[in-house]
Amino acid sequence: MPAPITEAQTRLDREALLDTAERLFYAHGIQAVGMDRVREASGLPLKRIYRLFATKEDLVVAVLRRRDRRWRASLTAYVESVADPRERVLAVFDWLAAWFAEPGFRGCAWINAHGELGSSSEPVLAEVRSHKRAFHDQLTAWVRATGAPVAEAVHLLAEGAIVTAGVHTDPAAARHARAAVERLLGDRR
Amino acid sequence: MPAPITEAQTRLDREALLDTAERLFYAHGIQAVGMDRVREASGLPLKRIYRLFATKEDLVVAVLRRRDRRWRASLTAYVESVADPRERVLAVFDWLAAWFAEPGFRGCAWINAHGELGSSSEPVLAEVRSHKRAFHDQLTAWVRATGAPVAEAVHLLAEGAIVTAGVHTDPAAARHARAAVERLLGDRR
DNA sequence: ATCGATGGAGAACGCTCGTTCTCGACCTAG
DNA sequence: CTAGGTCGAGAACGAGCGTTCTCCATCGAT
């Protein structure tokens, strides 16, 4: 075999491609970013891109999946560094507040993808639902540990804060949600 | 002047066009529905469509604006038919539950539009924000009438229920939100 | 009856998209 | 050194988009 294509290089290119695609898709929307724009920004030849991901849809799903892994890992690391169960739940909303305040914050990537492709791409829809369910389950476990039967309420407050912050590009929603959760968990202590 | 084009006919065509466009945009997404599909489904010549709305963007904004008027009017009529302030706020979530259970429910049209066009169309973004702000303000007024300082919490619960029901096509979110609001407003009575 | 403006039907335009193909350069195995 | 496979660069393709234009039938005013 003549020209080499190491497996290590493949992994590197794959990650670089996902980095580029995630940044562009999140900033401008998925449908608004063509594959040629991804090629230009990533520096990878179109041919290689299509060998890494057979279709744009595959690329989109891979972007969402990796982002889900990282997003939830970051949240979990932050939240579980807190010991007290009640404070843990409140820490979720501190983490959300920091996320909303990041430069370039443009709402929830999964909600945005759902609005764009939820009705035309089954794999994307499945990925969105999978992410939302995982977030719900993770959050529910933390809330249950406090003993208060308010898991669904806390989850809806979190989702409401995420979508509201996204639409108005305003981190205030995280503060409001946090205050409501404090009330639900009981004011004392 | 030879051929007639009455103002009454213009209004009729306009409404029929908005009906068709709203139905198609909501069911399949805005970007997924071309103007030719709108023409075919509405039965109106393309020429007339473009005389009624100079661009697709104008049509989209008009669809969202009329839907906003109807959506909030329907909500208000339902809620204000209830006398007691506390029951009024709970009625919001009964109305949401009925909406979520409608056949063809595919989430919040404004959140979906935001995901599709929020980063590429300033007029659409403005329309989405206007709708969300109006809903927030209306809801806040109803909650304030109960005397409980939980307006922001109730609003976030409503938004969370809307987005969650949209993603999972599951009306259960309305029940969970309603239960949380009952708790926030005080269990007694 | 004739003229001229208008409206409808749909072709056409220019562009962009996702995806594939062409082709020349290069590298390695023999 | 040669041969053959692979790769990168970018052209090409077919489809679909939003929008505009062409053309003819139609109708009111004269």
Coordinates of C-alpha atoms (C1' of nucleotides) in Angstrom, one line a residue:
Chain A
M1 CA 0.0 0.0 0.0
P2 CA 1.4 3.3 -1.1
A3 CA 0.2 6.5 0.6
P4 CA -0.3 6.2 4.4
I5 CA -3.3 7.2 6.4
T6 CA -2.6 6.4 10.0
E7 CA -5.4 5.7 12.4
A8 CA -4.0 8.3 14.8
Q9 CA -4.3 11.0 12.1
T10 CA -7.8 9.9 11.4
R11 CA -8.7 10.4 15.0
L12 CA -7.1 13.8 15.0
D13 CA -8.9 14.9 11.9
R14 CA -12.1 13.6 13.2
E15 CA -11.8 15.7 16.4
A16 CA -10.7 18.8 14.5
L17 CA -13.7 18.4 12.1
L18 CA -16.1 18.0 15.0
D19 CA -14.6 21.1 16.7
T20 CA -15.1 23.2 13.5
A21 CA -18.6 21.8 12.7
E22 CA -19.8 22.3 16.3
R23 CA -18.6 25.9 16.4
L24 CA -20.2 26.8 13.0
F25 CA -23.4 24.9 13.6
Y26 CA -23.9 26.4 17.0
A27 CA -23.1 30.0 15.9
H28 CA -25.1 30.1 12.7
G29 CA -27.5 27.2 12.7
I30 CA -27.1 23.8 11.0
Q31 CA -28.9 24.5 7.8
A32 CA -27.2 27.8 7.3
V33 CA -23.8 26.2 7.3
G34 CA -22.9 24.3 4.1
M35 CA -20.4 21.5 3.9
D36 CA -18.1 23.8 1.9
R37 CA -18.0 26.2 4.7
V38 CA -17.1 23.3 7.1
R39 CA -14.3 22.3 4.6
E40 CA -13.0 25.8 4.4
A41 CA -13.0 26.4 8.1
S42 CA -11.5 23.0 9.0
G43 CA -8.9 22.9 6.3
L44 CA -9.8 19.3 5.5
P45 CA -10.5 18.2 2.0
L46 CA -14.1 17.4 1.2
K47 CA -13.1 13.9 0.3
R48 CA -11.7 13.2 3.7
I49 CA -14.7 14.8 5.4
Y50 CA -17.0 12.4 3.6
R51 CA -14.8 9.5 4.4
L52 CA -15.1 10.4 8.1
F53 CA -18.9 11.0 7.9
A54 CA -20.8 9.6 5.1
T55 CA -23.5 12.4 5.1
K56 CA -24.0 15.8 6.7
E57 CA -26.7 14.2 8.9
D58 CA -24.1 11.8 10.3
L59 CA -21.8 14.7 11.1
V60 CA -24.6 16.6 12.8
V61 CA -25.5 13.6 15.0
A62 CA -21.8 13.1 15.9
V63 CA -21.5 16.7 16.8
L64 CA -24.6 16.6 19.0
R65 CA -23.4 13.3 20.6
R66 CA -20.0 14.6 21.5
R67 CA -21.4 17.9 22.8
D68 CA -23.8 15.9 25.0
R69 CA -21.0 13.9 26.5
R70 CA -18.9 17.0 27.2
W71 CA -21.8 19.2 28.4
R72 CA -23.1 16.7 30.9
A73 CA -19.6 15.8 32.1
S74 CA -18.9 19.4 32.8
L75 CA -22.2 19.8 34.6
T76 CA -21.6 16.7 36.6
A77 CA -18.1 17.6 37.6
Y78 CA -19.2 21.0 38.8
V79 CA -22.3 19.8 40.7
E80 CA -20.7 16.7 42.3
S81 CA -17.8 18.8 43.7
V82 CA -20.5 20.0 46.1
A83 CA -21.2 17.7 49.0
D84 CA -24.5 18.8 50.5
P85 CA -27.5 17.4 48.4
R86 CA -29.5 20.7 48.6
E87 CA -26.5 22.8 47.6
R88 CA -25.8 20.3 44.8
V89 CA -29.2 21.0 43.2
L90 CA -28.6 24.8 43.6
A91 CA -25.2 24.4 42.0
V92 CA -26.9 23.2 38.8
F93 CA -28.3 26.7 38.4
D94 CA -25.0 28.3 39.2
W95 CA -23.5 26.2 36.4
L96 CA -26.4 27.2 34.1
A97 CA -25.8 30.9 35.0
A98 CA -22.2 30.6 34.0
W99 CA -23.1 28.9 30.8
F100 CA -25.7 31.6 29.8
A101 CA -23.1 34.3 30.5
E102 CA -20.5 32.8 28.1
P103 CA -19.7 34.9 25.1
G104 CA -21.4 33.5 22.1
F105 CA -24.1 31.8 24.1
R106 CA -27.0 31.2 21.7
G107 CA -29.3 28.9 23.6
C108 CA -29.5 25.2 23.9
A109 CA -27.9 23.4 20.9
W110 CA -30.4 20.6 21.1
I111 CA -33.5 22.7 21.3
N112 CA -32.1 24.7 18.3
A113 CA -31.4 21.5 16.4
H114 CA -34.9 20.2 17.2
G115 CA -36.4 23.4 15.8
E116 CA -34.4 23.1 12.7
L117 CA -34.4 19.4 12.0
G118 CA -36.8 17.7 14.4
S119 CA -39.4 17.2 11.8
S120 CA -37.2 16.1 9.0
S121 CA -34.4 14.0 10.5
E122 CA -35.3 11.1 12.6
P123 CA -31.7 10.5 13.8
V124 CA -31.3 14.1 14.9
L125 CA -34.7 14.0 16.7
A126 CA -33.6 10.8 18.5
E127 CA -30.3 12.5 19.6
V128 CA -32.1 15.5 21.0
R129 CA -34.5 13.3 22.9
S130 CA -31.7 11.2 24.2
H131 CA -29.8 14.3 25.5
K132 CA -32.9 15.7 27.1
R133 CA -33.8 12.5 28.8
A134 CA -30.3 12.0 30.1
F135 CA -30.3 15.5 31.5
H136 CA -33.7 14.9 33.1
D137 CA -32.6 11.6 34.7
Q138 CA -29.3 13.1 36.0
L139 CA -31.1 16.1 37.5
T140 CA -33.8 13.9 39.0
A141 CA -31.3 11.8 40.8
W142 CA -29.7 14.8 42.4
V143 CA -33.1 16.2 43.5
R144 CA -34.3 12.9 44.9
A145 CA -31.2 12.8 47.1
T146 CA -32.5 15.9 48.9
G147 CA -35.7 13.9 49.8
A148 CA -37.9 16.6 48.4
P149 CA -40.5 15.3 45.9
V150 CA -39.8 18.2 43.5
A151 CA -37.7 16.5 40.8
E152 CA -40.1 17.3 37.9
A153 CA -40.5 20.8 39.0
V154 CA -36.8 21.4 39.2
H155 CA -36.4 19.9 35.8
L156 CA -39.0 22.1 34.2
L157 CA -37.5 25.2 35.9
A158 CA -34.1 24.2 34.4
E159 CA -35.6 23.7 30.9
G160 CA -37.5 27.0 31.2
A161 CA -34.4 28.8 32.2
I162 CA -32.4 27.4 29.3
V163 CA -35.0 28.2 26.6
T164 CA -35.7 31.7 28.1
A165 CA -32.1 32.5 28.3
G166 CA -31.6 31.3 24.8
V167 CA -34.3 33.4 23.3
H168 CA -33.5 36.6 25.1
T169 CA -29.7 36.1 25.5
D170 CA -30.2 37.0 29.1
P171 CA -28.6 35.1 32.0
A172 CA -31.3 36.4 34.5
A173 CA -33.4 33.3 34.0
A174 CA -30.9 31.2 35.9
R175 CA -31.2 33.5 38.9
H176 CA -35.0 33.3 38.8
A177 CA -34.9 29.5 38.5
R178 CA -32.4 29.2 41.3
A179 CA -34.6 31.3 43.6
A180 CA -37.6 29.2 42.8
V181 CA -35.7 26.0 43.5
E182 CA -34.6 27.3 46.9
R183 CA -38.3 27.9 47.7
L184 CA -39.3 24.5 46.5
L185 CA -36.5 22.8 48.5
G186 CA -37.6 24.7 51.6
D187 CA -36.4 28.1 52.8
R188 CA -35.0 27.0 56.2
R189 CA -31.3 26.0 56.8
Chain B
M1 CA -58.9 50.0 -15.4
P2 CA -59.8 46.6 -16.9
A3 CA -59.5 43.6 -14.6
P4 CA -60.7 44.0 -11.1
I5 CA -59.1 43.1 -7.8
T6 CA -61.3 44.0 -5.0
E7 CA -59.9 44.8 -1.6
A8 CA -62.2 42.2 0.0
Q9 CA -60.8 39.5 -2.2
T10 CA -57.3 40.6 -1.2
R11 CA -58.2 40.2 2.4
L12 CA -59.7 36.7 1.8
D13 CA -56.6 35.6 -0.2
R14 CA -54.3 36.9 2.5
E15 CA -56.1 35.0 5.2
A16 CA -56.2 31.8 3.1
L17 CA -52.5 32.2 2.4
L18 CA -51.6 32.7 6.0
D19 CA -53.7 29.6 6.9
T20 CA -51.9 27.4 4.5
A21 CA -48.4 28.8 5.3
E22 CA -49.0 28.4 9.0
R23 CA -50.1 24.9 8.7
L24 CA -47.2 23.9 6.5
F25 CA -44.5 25.8 8.4
Y26 CA -45.7 24.4 11.7
A27 CA -45.9 20.8 10.5
H28 CA -42.7 20.6 8.5
G29 CA -40.5 23.5 9.5
I30 CA -40.1 26.9 7.7
Q31 CA -37.0 26.1 5.8
A32 CA -38.3 22.7 4.7
V33 CA -41.3 24.3 3.0
G34 CA -40.6 26.1 -0.3
M35 CA -42.8 28.9 -1.7
D36 CA -43.8 26.6 -4.5
R37 CA -45.3 24.2 -1.9
V38 CA -47.2 27.1 -0.4
R39 CA -48.5 28.0 -3.8
E40 CA -49.6 24.5 -4.6
A41 CA -51.3 24.1 -1.2
S42 CA -53.0 27.5 -1.2
G43 CA -54.1 27.4 -4.8
L44 CA -53.0 31.0 -5.3
P45 CA -50.7 32.1 -8.1
L46 CA -47.1 32.8 -7.1
K47 CA -47.5 36.3 -8.5
R48 CA -50.3 37.1 -6.1
I49 CA -48.5 35.6 -3.2
Y50 CA -45.6 37.9 -3.8
R51 CA -47.9 40.9 -4.2
L52 CA -49.4 40.1 -0.8
F53 CA -45.9 39.5 0.8
A54 CA -42.8 40.8 -0.9
T55 CA -40.6 38.1 0.5
K56 CA -40.8 34.8 2.3
E57 CA -39.4 36.4 5.4
D58 CA -42.4 38.8 5.4
L59 CA -44.8 35.9 5.1
V60 CA -43.1 34.1 8.0
V61 CA -43.3 37.2 10.2
A62 CA -46.9 37.7 9.3
V63 CA -47.7 34.0 10.1
L64 CA -46.0 34.3 13.5
R65 CA -47.7 37.6 14.3
R66 CA -51.2 36.3 13.5
R67 CA -50.6 33.1 15.4
D68 CA -49.4 35.1 18.4
R69 CA -52.6 37.1 18.4
R70 CA -54.8 34.1 18.2
W71 CA -52.7 32.0 20.6
R72 CA -52.8 34.6 23.3
A73 CA -56.4 35.5 22.8
S74 CA -57.4 31.8 23.2
L75 CA -55.3 31.5 26.3
T76 CA -56.7 34.7 27.8
A77 CA -60.3 33.8 27.0
Y78 CA -59.9 30.4 28.7
V79 CA -58.0 31.8 31.8
E80 CA -60.1 34.8 32.4
S81 CA -63.3 32.8 32.3
V82 CA -62.1 31.7 35.8
A83 CA -62.8 34.1 38.6
D84 CA -60.5 33.1 41.4
P85 CA -56.9 34.4 41.0
R86 CA -55.3 31.2 42.2
E87 CA -57.5 29.0 39.9
R88 CA -56.7 31.4 37.1
V89 CA -53.0 30.7 37.2
L90 CA -53.7 26.9 37.4
A91 CA -56.0 27.3 34.4
V92 CA -53.0 28.3 32.3
F93 CA -51.6 24.9 32.7
D94 CA -54.9 23.2 31.9
W95 CA -55.0 25.2 28.7
L96 CA -51.4 24.1 28.0
A97 CA -52.3 20.5 28.7
A98 CA -55.1 20.7 26.1
W99 CA -52.7 22.3 23.6
F100 CA -50.1 19.7 24.1
A101 CA -52.7 16.9 23.5
E102 CA -53.9 18.4 20.2
P103 CA -53.3 16.1 17.2
G104 CA -50.3 17.4 15.2
F105 CA -48.8 19.2 18.2
R106 CA -45.2 19.8 17.4
G107 CA -44.0 22.1 20.1
C108 CA -43.9 25.9 20.3
A109 CA -43.9 27.5 16.9
W110 CA -41.8 30.4 18.2
I111 CA -39.2 28.3 19.8
N112 CA -39.0 26.2 16.6
A113 CA -38.7 29.4 14.5
H114 CA -36.0 30.7 16.8
G115 CA -34.0 27.5 16.3
E116 CA -34.4 27.7 12.6
L117 CA -34.0 31.4 11.9
G118 CA -33.1 33.1 15.1
S119 CA -29.5 33.6 14.0
S120 CA -30.1 34.5 10.4
S121 CA -33.3 36.6 10.4
E122 CA -33.5 39.7 12.6
P123 CA -37.3 40.2 12.0
V124 CA -38.1 36.7 12.9
L125 CA -35.9 36.9 16.0
A126 CA -37.8 40.1 17.0
E127 CA -41.1 38.5 16.5
V128 CA -40.1 35.5 18.7
R129 CA -38.9 37.7 21.4
S130 CA -42.0 39.9 21.2
H131 CA -44.3 36.8 21.6
K132 CA -42.3 35.4 24.5
R133 CA -42.2 38.8 26.3
A134 CA -46.0 39.2 25.8
F135 CA -46.6 35.8 27.2
H136 CA -44.4 36.5 30.1
D137 CA -46.1 39.8 30.9
Q138 CA -49.6 38.3 30.6
L139 CA -48.7 35.4 32.9
T140 CA -46.9 37.7 35.4
A141 CA -50.0 39.8 35.7
W142 CA -52.2 36.8 36.5
V143 CA -49.7 35.5 39.1
R144 CA -49.3 38.9 40.8
A145 CA -53.0 39.0 41.3
T146 CA -52.7 36.0 43.7
G147 CA -50.3 38.0 45.9
A148 CA -47.6 35.3 45.8
P149 CA -44.2 36.5 44.7
V150 CA -43.7 33.6 42.3
A151 CA -44.3 35.2 38.9
E152 CA -40.9 34.3 37.4
A153 CA -41.0 30.8 38.7
V154 CA -44.4 30.2 37.2
H155 CA -43.3 31.6 33.9
L156 CA -40.2 29.3 33.8
L157 CA -42.3 26.3 34.7
A158 CA -44.6 27.2 31.8
E159 CA -41.7 27.6 29.3
G160 CA -40.1 24.4 30.6
A161 CA -43.4 22.5 30.1
I162 CA -43.8 23.9 26.6
V163 CA -40.3 23.0 25.4
T164 CA -40.4 19.6 27.1
A165 CA -43.8 18.7 25.7
G166 CA -42.5 19.8 22.3
V167 CA -39.4 17.7 22.3
H168 CA -41.0 14.5 23.6
T169 CA -44.5 15.1 22.2
D170 CA -45.8 14.2 25.7
P171 CA -48.5 16.2 27.5
A172 CA -47.3 15.0 30.9
A173 CA -45.2 18.1 31.3
A174 CA -48.3 20.2 31.8
R175 CA -49.4 18.1 34.8
H176 CA -46.0 18.3 36.4
A177 CA -45.9 22.0 35.9
R178 CA -49.4 22.4 37.3
A179 CA -48.5 20.4 40.4
A180 CA -45.4 22.6 41.0
V181 CA -47.4 25.7 40.6
E182 CA -49.9 24.5 43.1
R183 CA -47.1 24.0 45.6
L184 CA -45.6 27.4 44.9
L185 CA -49.0 29.1 45.4
G186 CA -49.5 27.3 48.7
D187 CA -51.2 24.0 49.3
R188 CA -53.9 25.2 51.6
R189 CA -57.5 26.1 50.4
Chain C
dA1 C1' -65.4 45.5 -32.1
dT2 C1' -61.0 47.1 -30.6
dC3 C1' -57.5 48.4 -27.6
dG4 C1' -54.7 48.0 -23.7
dA5 C1' -54.0 46.9 -19.3
dT6 C1' -54.3 42.9 -16.0
dG7 C1' -54.2 38.5 -14.0
dG8 C1' -53.0 33.5 -14.0
dA9 C1' -50.0 29.5 -15.2
dG10 C1' -45.8 28.1 -15.2
dA11 C1' -41.1 28.5 -17.3
dA12 C1' -36.9 30.5 -16.3
dC13 C1' -33.0 32.6 -13.6
dG14 C1' -29.3 32.7 -10.6
dC15 C1' -27.8 30.8 -6.6
dT16 C1' -26.6 27.4 -3.1
dC17 C1' -26.9 23.0 -1.4
dG18 C1' -25.1 18.0 -0.5
dT19 C1' -22.5 14.8 -2.8
dT20 C1' -19.6 12.8 -6.4
dC21 C1' -16.1 12.8 -10.0
dT22 C1' -11.9 14.2 -12.4
dC23 C1' -7.2 14.5 -12.6
dG24 C1' -2.6 15.3 -11.6
dA25 C1' 0.9 14.8 -7.8
dC26 C1' 2.9 11.9 -4.7
dC27 C1' 4.6 8.0 -2.2
dT28 C1' 5.9 3.3 -1.5
dA29 C1' 6.6 -1.5 -2.7
dG30 C1' 9.1 -4.3 -6.0
Chain D
dC1 C1' 13.4 3.3 -11.8
dT2 C1' 9.0 2.0 -12.4
dA3 C1' 4.2 1.0 -11.6
dG4 C1' 0.0 1.5 -9.1
dG5 C1' -2.6 2.9 -5.6
dT6 C1' -4.1 7.0 -2.8
dC7 C1' -4.6 11.5 -1.8
dG8 C1' -5.8 16.6 -2.2
dA9 C1' -7.8 20.5 -4.9
dG10 C1' -11.5 21.8 -6.9
dA11 C1' -14.7 21.3 -10.8
dA12 C1' -19.0 19.2 -11.8
dC13 C1' -23.7 17.5 -11.0
dG14 C1' -28.4 17.4 -10.1
dA15 C1' -31.8 19.1 -7.3
dG16 C1' -34.2 22.7 -4.9
dC17 C1' -34.5 27.3 -3.3
dG18 C1' -36.6 32.3 -3.6
dT19 C1' -37.8 35.3 -6.9
dT20 C1' -38.8 37.2 -11.5
dC21 C1' -40.3 37.0 -16.2
dT22 C1' -42.9 35.5 -20.4
dC23 C1' -46.9 34.8 -22.6
dC24 C1' -51.7 34.4 -23.5
dA25 C1' -56.5 34.7 -22.2
dT26 C1' -59.6 37.9 -20.3
dC27 C1' -62.3 41.9 -19.5
dG28 C1' -63.7 47.0 -19.1
dA29 C1' -63.7 51.3 -21.4
dT30 C1' -64.3 53.5 -25.7

